Amino acid sequence: MLTSIKNNKFTYETQKLGMMYFRVALILFGAQLLMGLIAAIQFIWPSFLYGIFDFSVARMVHINALVVWMLYAMIGSVYLMLPDETGIEAVGIKLGKLAFWVLTAAVAIVVLVYIFIQIGPGKESTIWLINEGREYIEAPRWADIGIVVAVLIFYYNVFATYIKGRKTGIMTVMVANLLALAGLYLAGMFFTDNISVDQYWWWWVIHLWVEATWEVFVGTLAAYALIQIIDAKREIVEMWLWIEVLMLFGSGILGLGHHYFWIGTPEYWWEIGALFSSLEPVPLVAMFVHVIYDWGKEQGAHGERPVVKNTPAMAWIVTNAFGNFLGAGIWGFFHTLPQVNIYTHGSQFTAAHGHLAFFGAYATILIGMMYLGIQKAYGLAKLKATFNTKMAHFLITFGVLGMTVALTIAGYEQVLVERAELGAGWDAYFIAQNLPWMKQAMTWRLIMGVVTFVGFIYLFIDLLTIAKKQQEN
Ligand code: HEM
Ligand code: HEM
Ligand SMILES: [Fe+2]
Protein backbone atom coordinates (compact mmCIF):
# COMPACT_ATOMS: atom_id res chain seq x y z
CA MET A 1 0.00 0.00 0.00
CA LEU A 2 2.87 2.36 0.75
CA THR A 3 5.16 1.53 -2.15
CA SER A 4 2.15 1.48 -4.42
CA ILE A 5 2.37 5.26 -4.47
CA LYS A 6 5.88 5.36 -5.89
CA ASN A 7 6.37 2.19 -7.94
CA ASN A 8 2.83 1.59 -9.00
CA LYS A 9 1.59 -0.04 -12.18
CA PHE A 10 -1.39 2.24 -12.58
CA THR A 11 -2.13 3.39 -16.09
CA TYR A 12 -3.78 6.48 -14.67
CA GLU A 13 -2.49 9.09 -12.26
CA THR A 14 -6.06 9.48 -10.99
CA GLN A 15 -5.97 6.01 -9.44
CA LYS A 16 -2.76 6.89 -7.65
CA LEU A 17 -4.60 9.82 -6.10
CA GLY A 18 -7.27 7.35 -5.03
CA MET A 19 -4.63 5.33 -3.16
CA MET A 20 -3.49 8.49 -1.35
CA TYR A 21 -7.01 8.90 -0.03
CA PHE A 22 -7.14 5.23 1.00
CA ARG A 23 -3.95 5.55 3.04
CA VAL A 24 -5.30 8.41 5.13
CA ALA A 25 -8.63 6.58 5.47
CA LEU A 26 -6.90 3.53 6.91
CA ILE A 27 -4.97 5.59 9.47
CA LEU A 28 -8.14 7.40 10.54
CA PHE A 29 -9.96 4.07 10.81
CA GLY A 30 -7.29 2.91 13.28
CA ALA A 31 -7.61 6.18 15.22
CA GLN A 32 -11.38 5.75 15.32
CA LEU A 33 -11.07 2.31 16.89
CA LEU A 34 -8.54 3.50 19.49
CA MET A 35 -10.90 6.29 20.54
CA GLY A 36 -13.76 3.76 20.75
CA LEU A 37 -11.64 1.61 23.05
CA ILE A 38 -10.91 4.56 25.33
CA ALA A 39 -14.63 5.46 25.48
CA ALA A 40 -15.55 1.82 26.15
CA ILE A 41 -13.04 1.60 29.02
CA GLN A 42 -14.50 4.80 30.48
CA PHE A 43 -17.94 3.16 30.52
CA ILE A 44 -16.55 0.58 32.94
CA TRP A 45 -14.00 2.70 34.86
CA PRO A 46 -15.33 6.26 34.65
CA SER A 47 -12.19 7.70 36.21
CA PHE A 48 -9.98 6.41 33.39
CA LEU A 49 -8.21 9.47 31.90
CA TYR A 50 -10.78 11.72 33.59
CA GLY A 51 -9.72 15.35 33.29
CA ILE A 52 -7.03 14.37 30.78
CA PHE A 53 -9.02 12.88 27.94
CA ASP A 54 -12.70 12.87 28.84
CA PHE A 55 -15.39 10.54 27.53
CA SER A 56 -17.03 13.41 25.66
CA VAL A 57 -13.85 14.00 23.67
CA ALA A 58 -13.06 10.33 23.04
CA ARG A 59 -16.63 9.73 21.83
CA MET A 60 -16.58 12.83 19.63
CA VAL A 61 -13.29 11.94 17.97
CA HIS A 62 -14.50 8.32 17.60
CA ILE A 63 -17.55 9.22 15.56
CA ASN A 64 -16.07 12.16 13.65
CA ALA A 65 -13.08 10.07 12.62
CA LEU A 66 -15.59 7.45 11.49
CA VAL A 67 -17.34 9.88 9.16
CA VAL A 68 -14.11 11.40 7.87
CA TRP A 69 -12.37 8.09 7.12
CA MET A 70 -15.44 6.91 5.26
CA LEU A 71 -15.57 10.11 3.20
CA TYR A 72 -11.87 9.71 2.41
CA ALA A 73 -12.35 6.09 1.36
CA MET A 74 -15.33 7.16 -0.76
CA ILE A 75 -13.31 9.81 -2.58
CA GLY A 76 -10.54 7.23 -3.00
CA SER A 77 -13.02 4.78 -4.51
CA VAL A 78 -14.33 7.38 -6.94
CA TYR A 79 -10.82 8.24 -8.14
CA LEU A 80 -10.17 4.52 -8.54
CA MET A 81 -13.19 3.89 -10.73
CA LEU A 82 -13.26 7.19 -12.62
CA PRO A 83 -10.65 6.32 -15.29
CA ASP A 84 -11.91 2.73 -15.61
CA GLU A 85 -15.45 3.88 -16.24
CA THR A 86 -14.81 6.98 -18.34
CA GLY A 87 -11.76 5.61 -20.13
CA ILE A 88 -9.74 8.79 -19.50
CA GLU A 89 -7.58 10.49 -16.90
CA ALA A 90 -9.30 12.96 -14.53
CA VAL A 91 -9.23 16.39 -16.15
CA GLY A 92 -7.82 18.31 -13.18
CA ILE A 93 -5.44 15.85 -11.60
CA LYS A 94 -2.97 18.45 -10.28
CA LEU A 95 -5.77 20.43 -8.67
CA GLY A 96 -7.11 17.16 -7.24
CA LYS A 97 -3.77 16.47 -5.56
CA LEU A 98 -3.60 19.97 -4.14
CA ALA A 99 -7.11 19.54 -2.71
CA PHE A 100 -6.00 16.28 -1.09
CA TRP A 101 -3.16 17.96 0.78
CA VAL A 102 -5.25 20.94 1.82
CA LEU A 103 -8.02 18.70 3.11
CA THR A 104 -5.63 16.44 4.96
CA ALA A 105 -3.86 19.37 6.62
CA ALA A 106 -7.26 20.74 7.70
CA VAL A 107 -8.32 17.38 9.16
CA ALA A 108 -5.04 17.12 11.09
CA ILE A 109 -5.44 20.61 12.56
CA VAL A 110 -9.08 19.99 13.53
CA VAL A 111 -8.19 16.78 15.36
CA LEU A 112 -5.30 18.44 17.21
CA VAL A 113 -7.58 21.27 18.32
CA TYR A 114 -10.15 18.72 19.57
CA ILE A 115 -7.43 17.04 21.59
CA PHE A 116 -5.75 20.15 22.99
CA ILE A 117 -8.81 22.31 23.67
CA GLN A 118 -11.25 19.96 25.36
CA ILE A 119 -13.32 22.35 27.44
CA GLY A 120 -14.15 26.06 27.49
CA PRO A 121 -16.99 28.54 27.11
CA GLY A 122 -19.33 28.20 24.13
CA LYS A 123 -18.98 31.48 22.23
CA GLU A 124 -19.39 32.60 18.64
CA SER A 125 -15.66 32.04 18.17
CA THR A 126 -16.03 28.44 19.36
CA ILE A 127 -18.18 27.63 16.35
CA TRP A 128 -15.62 29.20 14.04
CA LEU A 129 -12.43 27.86 15.54
CA ILE A 130 -13.00 24.82 17.74
CA ASN A 131 -16.18 22.84 17.39
CA GLU A 132 -19.59 23.32 15.79
CA GLY A 133 -21.24 20.90 18.20
CA ARG A 134 -23.24 18.82 15.74
CA GLU A 135 -22.79 15.11 16.42
CA TYR A 136 -20.77 13.30 13.71
CA ILE A 137 -19.99 16.53 11.81
CA GLU A 138 -18.40 18.65 14.51
CA ALA A 139 -15.70 20.36 12.42
CA PRO A 140 -15.46 24.12 13.13
CA ARG A 141 -16.68 26.51 10.51
CA TRP A 142 -13.31 27.47 9.03
CA ALA A 143 -12.75 23.78 8.32
CA ASP A 144 -16.30 23.43 6.98
CA ILE A 145 -15.52 26.08 4.40
CA GLY A 146 -12.24 24.33 3.56
CA ILE A 147 -14.09 21.04 3.18
CA VAL A 148 -16.57 22.65 0.82
CA VAL A 149 -13.75 24.02 -1.36
CA ALA A 150 -11.92 20.65 -1.44
CA VAL A 151 -15.15 18.84 -2.27
CA LEU A 152 -15.95 21.33 -5.03
CA ILE A 153 -12.58 20.60 -6.63
CA PHE A 154 -13.24 16.88 -6.29
CA TYR A 155 -16.69 17.24 -7.80
CA TYR A 156 -15.38 19.36 -10.65
CA ASN A 157 -12.90 16.58 -11.43
CA VAL A 158 -15.59 13.91 -11.44
CA PHE A 159 -18.13 15.94 -13.38
CA ALA A 160 -15.81 17.35 -16.05
CA THR A 161 -14.18 13.95 -16.59
CA TYR A 162 -17.60 12.37 -16.95
CA ILE A 163 -18.64 14.96 -19.53
CA LYS A 164 -15.43 14.46 -21.51
CA GLY A 165 -15.21 10.67 -21.32
CA ARG A 166 -17.41 7.61 -21.80
CA LYS A 167 -20.77 7.90 -20.04
CA THR A 168 -21.70 4.64 -18.39
CA GLY A 169 -24.86 4.14 -16.34
CA ILE A 170 -22.75 3.66 -13.22
CA MET A 171 -21.03 7.01 -13.71
CA THR A 172 -24.31 8.78 -14.48
CA VAL A 173 -25.71 7.65 -11.14
CA MET A 174 -22.43 8.49 -9.42
CA VAL A 175 -22.30 12.04 -10.78
CA ALA A 176 -25.93 12.85 -9.92
CA ASN A 177 -25.76 11.23 -6.49
CA LEU A 178 -22.49 12.94 -5.53
CA LEU A 179 -24.07 16.31 -6.19
CA ALA A 180 -26.84 15.50 -3.70
CA LEU A 181 -24.39 14.01 -1.21
CA ALA A 182 -22.10 17.05 -1.25
CA GLY A 183 -24.99 19.53 -1.31
CA LEU A 184 -26.54 18.03 1.82
CA TYR A 185 -23.44 18.91 3.82
CA LEU A 186 -24.48 22.56 3.56
CA ALA A 187 -27.61 21.83 5.65
CA GLY A 188 -25.36 21.21 8.67
CA MET A 189 -23.38 24.42 8.38
CA PHE A 190 -25.52 27.25 9.70
CA PHE A 191 -26.20 28.18 13.29
CA THR A 192 -29.60 28.51 14.91
CA ASP A 193 -30.21 28.82 18.64
CA ASN A 194 -33.46 26.83 18.44
CA ILE A 195 -32.48 23.23 19.16
CA SER A 196 -35.50 21.79 17.29
CA VAL A 197 -34.66 23.73 14.15
CA ASP A 198 -31.03 22.75 14.53
CA GLN A 199 -31.87 19.06 14.83
CA TYR A 200 -34.33 19.32 11.95
CA TRP A 201 -31.56 20.34 9.53
CA TRP A 202 -28.84 18.24 11.13
CA TRP A 203 -30.84 15.12 10.26
CA TRP A 204 -30.88 16.24 6.64
CA VAL A 205 -27.16 15.62 6.64
CA ILE A 206 -27.01 12.50 8.79
CA HIS A 207 -30.11 10.63 7.73
CA LEU A 208 -30.13 11.70 4.08
CA TRP A 209 -26.50 10.70 3.89
CA VAL A 210 -26.58 7.24 5.44
CA GLU A 211 -30.05 6.19 4.32
CA ALA A 212 -30.20 7.76 0.87
CA THR A 213 -27.09 9.19 -0.82
CA TRP A 214 -24.45 6.95 0.82
CA GLU A 215 -26.56 3.88 0.11
CA VAL A 216 -26.85 4.84 -3.57
CA PHE A 217 -23.11 5.45 -3.49
CA VAL A 218 -22.33 1.91 -2.31
CA GLY A 219 -24.77 0.63 -4.91
CA THR A 220 -22.59 2.18 -7.61
CA LEU A 221 -19.44 0.82 -5.95
CA ALA A 222 -20.88 -2.70 -5.80
CA ALA A 223 -21.89 -2.47 -9.47
CA TYR A 224 -18.40 -1.35 -10.51
CA ALA A 225 -16.65 -3.88 -8.27
CA LEU A 226 -18.73 -6.81 -9.52
CA ILE A 227 -17.77 -5.94 -13.10
CA GLN A 228 -14.10 -5.73 -12.12
CA ILE A 229 -13.92 -8.80 -9.89
CA ILE A 230 -16.23 -11.40 -11.39
CA ASP A 231 -16.79 -9.99 -14.88
CA ALA A 232 -20.46 -9.39 -14.13
CA LYS A 233 -22.46 -8.25 -17.15
CA ARG A 234 -22.75 -4.48 -17.25
CA GLU A 235 -26.35 -4.50 -18.50
CA ILE A 236 -27.41 -6.60 -15.54
CA VAL A 237 -25.60 -4.68 -12.79
CA GLU A 238 -26.76 -1.38 -14.23
CA MET A 239 -30.35 -2.55 -14.40
CA TRP A 240 -30.13 -3.51 -10.70
CA LEU A 241 -28.56 -0.17 -9.92
CA TRP A 242 -31.42 1.85 -11.43
CA ILE A 243 -33.98 -0.23 -9.50
CA GLU A 244 -32.02 0.25 -6.27
CA VAL A 245 -31.73 4.00 -6.81
CA LEU A 246 -35.47 4.27 -7.32
CA MET A 247 -36.26 2.28 -4.19
CA LEU A 248 -33.57 3.87 -2.00
CA PHE A 249 -34.70 7.40 -2.73
CA GLY A 250 -38.36 6.33 -2.67
CA SER A 251 -38.21 5.17 0.94
CA GLY A 252 -35.10 6.92 2.29
CA ILE A 253 -36.08 10.53 1.68
CA LEU A 254 -39.36 10.54 3.61
CA GLY A 255 -37.97 7.88 5.96
CA LEU A 256 -36.31 10.96 7.48
CA GLY A 257 -39.51 11.19 9.50
CA HIS A 258 -38.30 8.50 11.94
CA HIS A 259 -36.02 11.17 13.45
CA TYR A 260 -38.83 13.69 13.71
CA PHE A 261 -40.90 11.81 16.29
CA TRP A 262 -39.70 13.61 19.42
CA ILE A 263 -37.89 16.82 18.49
CA GLY A 264 -40.86 19.18 18.29
CA THR A 265 -41.71 18.74 14.60
CA PRO A 266 -45.42 18.48 13.64
CA GLU A 267 -47.18 15.23 14.49
CA TYR A 268 -47.86 14.20 10.90
CA TRP A 269 -44.25 13.07 10.81
CA TRP A 270 -45.23 10.10 12.99
CA GLU A 271 -47.21 8.51 10.18
CA ILE A 272 -44.86 9.59 7.41
CA GLY A 273 -41.81 8.36 9.32
CA ALA A 274 -43.46 5.09 10.31
CA LEU A 275 -44.61 4.27 6.78
CA PHE A 276 -41.64 5.27 4.67
CA SER A 277 -38.89 4.18 7.02
CA SER A 278 -40.58 0.77 7.33
CA LEU A 279 -40.10 0.44 3.58
CA GLU A 280 -36.38 1.14 3.84
CA PRO A 281 -35.34 -2.49 4.33
CA VAL A 282 -36.82 -3.34 0.90
CA PRO A 283 -34.00 -1.86 -1.23
CA LEU A 284 -31.50 -3.39 1.17
CA VAL A 285 -32.95 -6.82 0.37
CA ALA A 286 -32.64 -5.94 -3.32
CA MET A 287 -28.99 -4.98 -2.89
CA PHE A 288 -28.36 -8.24 -1.07
CA VAL A 289 -30.03 -10.30 -3.81
CA HIS A 290 -28.15 -8.32 -6.46
CA VAL A 291 -24.69 -9.23 -5.15
CA ILE A 292 -25.49 -12.87 -4.39
CA TYR A 293 -27.37 -13.35 -7.67
CA ASP A 294 -24.61 -11.89 -9.82
CA TRP A 295 -21.98 -13.84 -7.98
CA GLY A 296 -23.82 -17.15 -8.39
CA LYS A 297 -24.68 -16.42 -12.00
CA GLU A 298 -21.17 -15.49 -13.05
CA GLN A 299 -19.75 -18.52 -11.28
CA GLY A 300 -22.19 -20.69 -13.21
CA ALA A 301 -21.22 -19.00 -16.46
CA HIS A 302 -17.58 -19.90 -15.95
CA GLY A 303 -18.27 -23.60 -15.36
CA GLU A 304 -16.36 -25.59 -12.75
CA ARG A 305 -13.70 -23.01 -11.99
CA PRO A 306 -15.29 -19.73 -10.94
CA VAL A 307 -13.24 -16.66 -11.63
CA VAL A 308 -12.92 -14.29 -8.71
CA LYS A 309 -10.07 -11.95 -9.54
CA ASN A 310 -9.80 -10.49 -6.08
CA THR A 311 -10.96 -12.79 -3.30
CA PRO A 312 -10.34 -10.38 -0.38
CA ALA A 313 -12.41 -7.65 -2.06
CA MET A 314 -15.14 -10.12 -2.98
CA ALA A 315 -15.30 -11.43 0.60
CA TRP A 316 -15.78 -7.90 1.93
CA ILE A 317 -18.41 -7.08 -0.68
CA VAL A 318 -20.44 -10.16 0.19
CA THR A 319 -20.09 -9.19 3.87
CA ASN A 320 -21.41 -5.80 2.86
CA ALA A 321 -24.53 -7.32 1.32
CA PHE A 322 -25.25 -9.22 4.56
CA GLY A 323 -24.16 -6.41 6.87
CA ASN A 324 -26.18 -3.71 5.15
CA PHE A 325 -29.29 -5.82 5.32
CA LEU A 326 -28.76 -6.84 8.97
CA GLY A 327 -27.40 -3.61 10.48
CA ALA A 328 -29.47 -1.07 8.58
CA GLY A 329 -32.45 -3.16 7.48
CA ILE A 330 -33.18 -5.44 10.46
CA TRP A 331 -31.66 -3.49 13.37
CA GLY A 332 -33.06 -0.28 11.87
CA PHE A 333 -36.53 -1.70 11.38
CA PHE A 334 -36.63 -2.91 15.00
CA HIS A 335 -36.90 0.61 16.38
CA THR A 336 -38.33 2.60 13.50
CA LEU A 337 -42.03 2.56 14.47
CA PRO A 338 -42.98 5.34 16.91
CA GLN A 339 -44.73 2.76 19.10
CA VAL A 340 -41.39 1.01 19.61
CA ASN A 341 -39.16 4.06 19.43
CA ILE A 342 -40.90 5.63 22.43
CA TYR A 343 -39.15 2.94 24.50
CA THR A 344 -35.87 2.54 22.62
CA HIS A 345 -35.07 6.16 21.66
CA GLY A 346 -31.49 7.12 22.48
CA SER A 347 -30.80 3.87 24.32
CA GLN A 348 -27.93 1.44 23.88
CA PHE A 349 -30.15 -0.20 21.30
CA THR A 350 -29.57 2.85 19.10
CA ALA A 351 -25.83 2.37 19.55
CA ALA A 352 -26.17 -1.33 18.62
CA HIS A 353 -27.89 -0.33 15.36
CA GLY A 354 -25.40 2.51 14.75
CA HIS A 355 -22.43 0.16 15.01
CA LEU A 356 -23.76 -2.67 12.90
CA ALA A 357 -25.21 -0.35 10.24
CA PHE A 358 -22.13 1.84 9.75
CA PHE A 359 -19.92 -1.20 9.75
CA GLY A 360 -22.12 -3.47 7.63
CA ALA A 361 -23.20 -0.93 5.06
CA TYR A 362 -20.04 1.14 4.68
CA ALA A 363 -16.86 -0.05 6.40
CA THR A 364 -17.04 -3.45 4.68
CA ILE A 365 -17.35 -2.34 1.07
CA LEU A 366 -14.84 0.49 1.53
CA ILE A 367 -12.27 -2.03 2.82
CA GLY A 368 -13.10 -4.13 -0.26
CA MET A 369 -12.36 -1.13 -2.48
CA MET A 370 -8.96 -0.72 -0.82
CA TYR A 371 -8.08 -4.29 -1.79
CA LEU A 372 -9.22 -3.56 -5.34
CA GLY A 373 -7.00 -0.49 -5.43
CA ILE A 374 -4.00 -2.47 -4.25
CA GLN A 375 -4.50 -5.13 -6.90
CA LYS A 376 -4.47 -2.45 -9.57
CA ALA A 377 -1.50 -0.64 -8.04
CA TYR A 378 0.60 -3.78 -8.36
CA GLY A 379 -0.84 -4.75 -11.72
CA LEU A 380 -1.82 -8.21 -10.50
CA ALA A 381 -4.20 -10.28 -12.62
CA LYS A 382 -5.41 -11.95 -9.43
CA LEU A 383 -5.24 -11.07 -5.77
CA LYS A 384 -5.67 -14.03 -3.41
CA ALA A 385 -6.68 -13.92 0.25
CA THR A 386 -3.84 -14.63 2.69
CA PHE A 387 -3.87 -15.82 6.30
CA ASN A 388 -3.83 -12.17 7.37
CA THR A 389 -6.78 -11.35 5.11
CA LYS A 390 -8.83 -14.10 6.68
CA MET A 391 -7.86 -13.21 10.24
CA ALA A 392 -8.71 -9.57 9.60
CA HIS A 393 -12.03 -10.41 8.02
CA PHE A 394 -13.01 -12.85 10.74
CA LEU A 395 -11.89 -10.85 13.77
CA ILE A 396 -13.28 -7.50 12.64
CA THR A 397 -16.64 -8.96 11.63
CA PHE A 398 -16.89 -11.17 14.72
CA GLY A 399 -15.84 -8.28 16.96
CA VAL A 400 -18.42 -5.85 15.59
CA LEU A 401 -21.14 -8.50 15.73
CA GLY A 402 -20.16 -9.24 19.33
CA MET A 403 -20.31 -5.55 20.25
CA THR A 404 -23.72 -5.33 18.59
CA VAL A 405 -25.08 -8.26 20.59
CA ALA A 406 -23.73 -6.80 23.84
CA LEU A 407 -25.24 -3.39 23.09
CA THR A 408 -28.55 -4.94 22.07
CA ILE A 409 -28.74 -6.72 25.44
CA ALA A 410 -27.88 -3.47 27.22
CA GLY A 411 -30.61 -1.70 25.24
CA TYR A 412 -33.11 -4.41 26.09
CA GLU A 413 -32.36 -3.97 29.77
CA GLN A 414 -32.74 -0.20 29.48
CA VAL A 415 -36.10 -0.60 27.74
CA LEU A 416 -37.43 -3.01 30.35
CA VAL A 417 -36.12 -1.42 33.53
CA GLU A 418 -35.47 2.24 32.82
CA ARG A 419 -38.27 2.92 30.34
CA ALA A 420 -41.13 0.43 30.81
CA GLU A 421 -40.89 -0.33 34.52
CA LEU A 422 -39.51 2.86 36.05
CA GLY A 423 -40.86 5.44 33.61
CA ALA A 424 -37.71 6.97 32.10
CA GLY A 425 -36.93 9.47 34.85
CA TRP A 426 -33.58 10.61 36.22
CA ASP A 427 -33.37 7.91 38.91
CA ALA A 428 -34.62 5.26 36.51
CA TYR A 429 -31.66 5.94 34.26
CA PHE A 430 -29.09 5.43 37.01
CA ILE A 431 -30.80 2.36 38.44
CA ALA A 432 -30.72 0.74 34.99
CA GLN A 433 -27.09 1.76 34.41
CA ASN A 434 -26.00 0.08 37.64
CA LEU A 435 -27.71 -3.28 37.20
CA PRO A 436 -25.43 -6.27 36.53
CA TRP A 437 -26.90 -6.80 33.03
CA MET A 438 -25.71 -3.40 31.96
CA LYS A 439 -22.28 -3.80 33.51
CA GLN A 440 -21.78 -7.22 31.96
CA ALA A 441 -22.90 -5.98 28.57
CA MET A 442 -20.46 -3.07 28.75
CA THR A 443 -17.65 -5.45 29.68
CA TRP A 444 -18.46 -7.66 26.69
CA ARG A 445 -18.57 -4.63 24.44
CA LEU A 446 -15.04 -3.80 25.52
CA ILE A 447 -13.82 -7.37 25.01
CA MET A 448 -15.34 -7.50 21.55
CA GLY A 449 -13.90 -4.06 20.84
CA VAL A 450 -10.45 -5.44 21.55
CA VAL A 451 -11.17 -8.35 19.19
CA THR A 452 -12.15 -5.80 16.51
CA PHE A 453 -8.95 -3.86 17.09
CA VAL A 454 -6.76 -6.97 16.80
CA GLY A 455 -8.55 -7.67 13.52
CA PHE A 456 -7.70 -4.15 12.40
CA ILE A 457 -4.00 -4.79 13.05
CA TYR A 458 -4.20 -7.84 10.77
CA LEU A 459 -5.96 -5.72 8.17
CA PHE A 460 -3.30 -3.03 8.37
CA ILE A 461 -0.48 -5.55 7.93
CA ASP A 462 -2.32 -7.33 5.15
CA LEU A 463 -2.95 -4.18 3.16
CA LEU A 464 0.73 -3.28 3.45
CA THR A 465 2.08 -6.68 2.45
CA ILE A 466 -0.42 -8.76 0.46
CA ALA A 467 0.27 -7.51 -3.05
CA LYS A 468 4.02 -7.33 -2.69
CA LYS A 469 4.23 -10.98 -1.68
CA GLN A 470 2.03 -12.11 -4.54
CA GLN A 471 3.99 -10.05 -7.04
CA GLU A 472 7.20 -11.84 -6.08
CA ASN A 473 5.64 -15.30 -6.53
C1 HEM B 1 -26.54 2.18 6.51
C2 HEM B 1 -27.60 2.76 6.91
C3 HEM B 1 -27.78 3.28 8.31
C4 HEM B 1 -26.86 3.79 9.18
C5 HEM B 1 -25.35 3.96 8.96
C6 HEM B 1 -27.57 4.15 10.37
C7 HEM B 1 -27.00 4.71 11.50
C8 HEM B 1 -27.68 5.24 12.57
C9 HEM B 1 -27.09 5.91 13.69
C10 HEM B 1 -25.60 6.13 13.92
C11 HEM B 1 -28.10 6.32 14.50
C12 HEM B 1 -27.94 7.10 15.81
C13 HEM B 1 -27.96 8.56 15.51
C14 HEM B 1 -27.76 9.41 16.75
O1 HEM B 1 -26.61 9.58 17.16
O2 HEM B 1 -28.76 9.91 17.30
C15 HEM B 1 -29.34 5.90 13.88
C16 HEM B 1 -30.60 6.14 14.40
C17 HEM B 1 -31.74 5.55 13.90
N1 HEM B 1 -31.84 4.71 12.80
FE1 HEM B 1 -30.38 4.24 11.54
N2 HEM B 1 -28.90 3.85 10.21
C18 HEM B 1 -29.06 3.31 8.96
C19 HEM B 1 -30.24 2.84 8.42
C20 HEM B 1 -31.45 2.78 9.08
C21 HEM B 1 -32.65 2.18 8.55
C22 HEM B 1 -32.78 1.50 7.18
C23 HEM B 1 -33.62 2.33 9.50
C24 HEM B 1 -35.05 1.90 9.52
C25 HEM B 1 -35.56 0.93 8.83
C26 HEM B 1 -33.02 3.07 10.60
C27 HEM B 1 -33.68 3.49 11.72
C28 HEM B 1 -33.15 4.33 12.68
C29 HEM B 1 -33.93 4.97 13.74
C30 HEM B 1 -35.44 4.81 13.98
C31 HEM B 1 -33.06 5.73 14.50
C32 HEM B 1 -33.38 6.61 15.72
C33 HEM B 1 -33.06 5.84 16.95
C34 HEM B 1 -33.44 6.59 18.20
O3 HEM B 1 -34.56 7.14 18.25
O4 HEM B 1 -32.66 6.60 19.16
N3 HEM B 1 -31.69 3.32 10.32
N4 HEM B 1 -29.06 5.23 12.71
C1 HEM C 1 -12.79 -1.01 18.87
C2 HEM C 1 -14.04 -1.08 18.56
C3 HEM C 1 -15.06 -0.07 19.03
C4 HEM C 1 -15.37 0.32 20.30
C5 HEM C 1 -14.75 -0.18 21.59
C6 HEM C 1 -16.42 1.31 20.21
C7 HEM C 1 -16.99 1.98 21.30
C8 HEM C 1 -17.91 2.98 21.23
C9 HEM C 1 -18.42 3.75 22.36
C10 HEM C 1 -18.01 3.54 23.80
C11 HEM C 1 -19.31 4.65 21.89
C12 HEM C 1 -20.11 5.67 22.70
C13 HEM C 1 -21.45 5.06 23.00
C14 HEM C 1 -22.34 5.89 23.86
O1 HEM C 1 -22.29 7.12 23.84
O2 HEM C 1 -23.15 5.29 24.60
C15 HEM C 1 -19.39 4.46 20.47
C16 HEM C 1 -20.23 5.16 19.62
C17 HEM C 1 -20.34 4.91 18.26
N1 HEM C 1 -19.53 4.08 17.50
FE1 HEM C 1 -18.14 2.81 18.21
N2 HEM C 1 -16.75 1.49 18.89
C18 HEM C 1 -15.94 0.66 18.14
C19 HEM C 1 -15.95 0.52 16.77
C20 HEM C 1 -16.85 1.14 15.94
C21 HEM C 1 -17.01 0.83 14.55
C22 HEM C 1 -16.20 -0.20 13.77
C23 HEM C 1 -18.01 1.63 14.09
C24 HEM C 1 -18.60 1.73 12.71
C25 HEM C 1 -18.04 1.36 11.62
C26 HEM C 1 -18.48 2.45 15.20
C27 HEM C 1 -19.49 3.38 15.14
C28 HEM C 1 -20.00 4.09 16.21
C29 HEM C 1 -21.13 4.98 16.13
C30 HEM C 1 -21.95 5.28 14.89
C31 HEM C 1 -21.34 5.51 17.42
C32 HEM C 1 -22.45 6.47 17.86
C33 HEM C 1 -23.63 5.60 18.24
C34 HEM C 1 -24.83 6.32 18.80
O3 HEM C 1 -24.72 7.43 19.32
O4 HEM C 1 -25.94 5.76 18.70
N3 HEM C 1 -17.74 2.13 16.30
N4 HEM C 1 -18.52 3.45 20.08
FE1 LIG D 1 -32.60 7.55 9.69
PDB file of C-alpha atoms and ligand atoms in Angstrom, residues 203 206-208 210-211 252 255-259 277 280 336 353, ligand 3:
ATOM      1  CA  TRP A 203     -30.843  15.117  10.257  1.00  0.00           C
ATOM      2  CA  ILE A 206     -27.008  12.501   8.790  1.00  0.00           C
ATOM      3  CA  HIS A 207     -30.109  10.629   7.725  1.00  0.00           C
ATOM      4  CA  LEU A 208     -30.130  11.702   4.078  1.00  0.00           C
ATOM      5  CA  VAL A 210     -26.580   7.238   5.441  1.00  0.00           C
ATOM      6  CA  GLU A 211     -30.045   6.190   4.324  1.00  0.00           C
ATOM      7  CA  GLY A 252     -35.103   6.918   2.290  1.00  0.00           C
ATOM      8  CA  GLY A 255     -37.968   7.883   5.961  1.00  0.00           C
ATOM      9  CA  LEU A 256     -36.306  10.963   7.477  1.00  0.00           C
ATOM     10  CA  GLY A 257     -39.514  11.188   9.504  1.00  0.00           C
ATOM     11  CA  HIS A 258     -38.302   8.503  11.939  1.00  0.00           C
ATOM     12  CA  HIS A 259     -36.017  11.166  13.452  1.00  0.00           C
ATOM     13  CA  SER A 277     -38.892   4.176   7.024  1.00  0.00           C
ATOM     14  CA  GLU A 280     -36.379   1.141   3.839  1.00  0.00           C
ATOM     15  CA  THR A 336     -38.335   2.596  13.499  1.00  0.00           C
ATOM     16  CA  HIS A 353     -27.888  -0.330  15.365  1.00  0.00           C
TER      17      HIS A 353
HETATM   18 FE    FE B   3     -32.602   7.548   9.692  1.00  0.00          FE
END
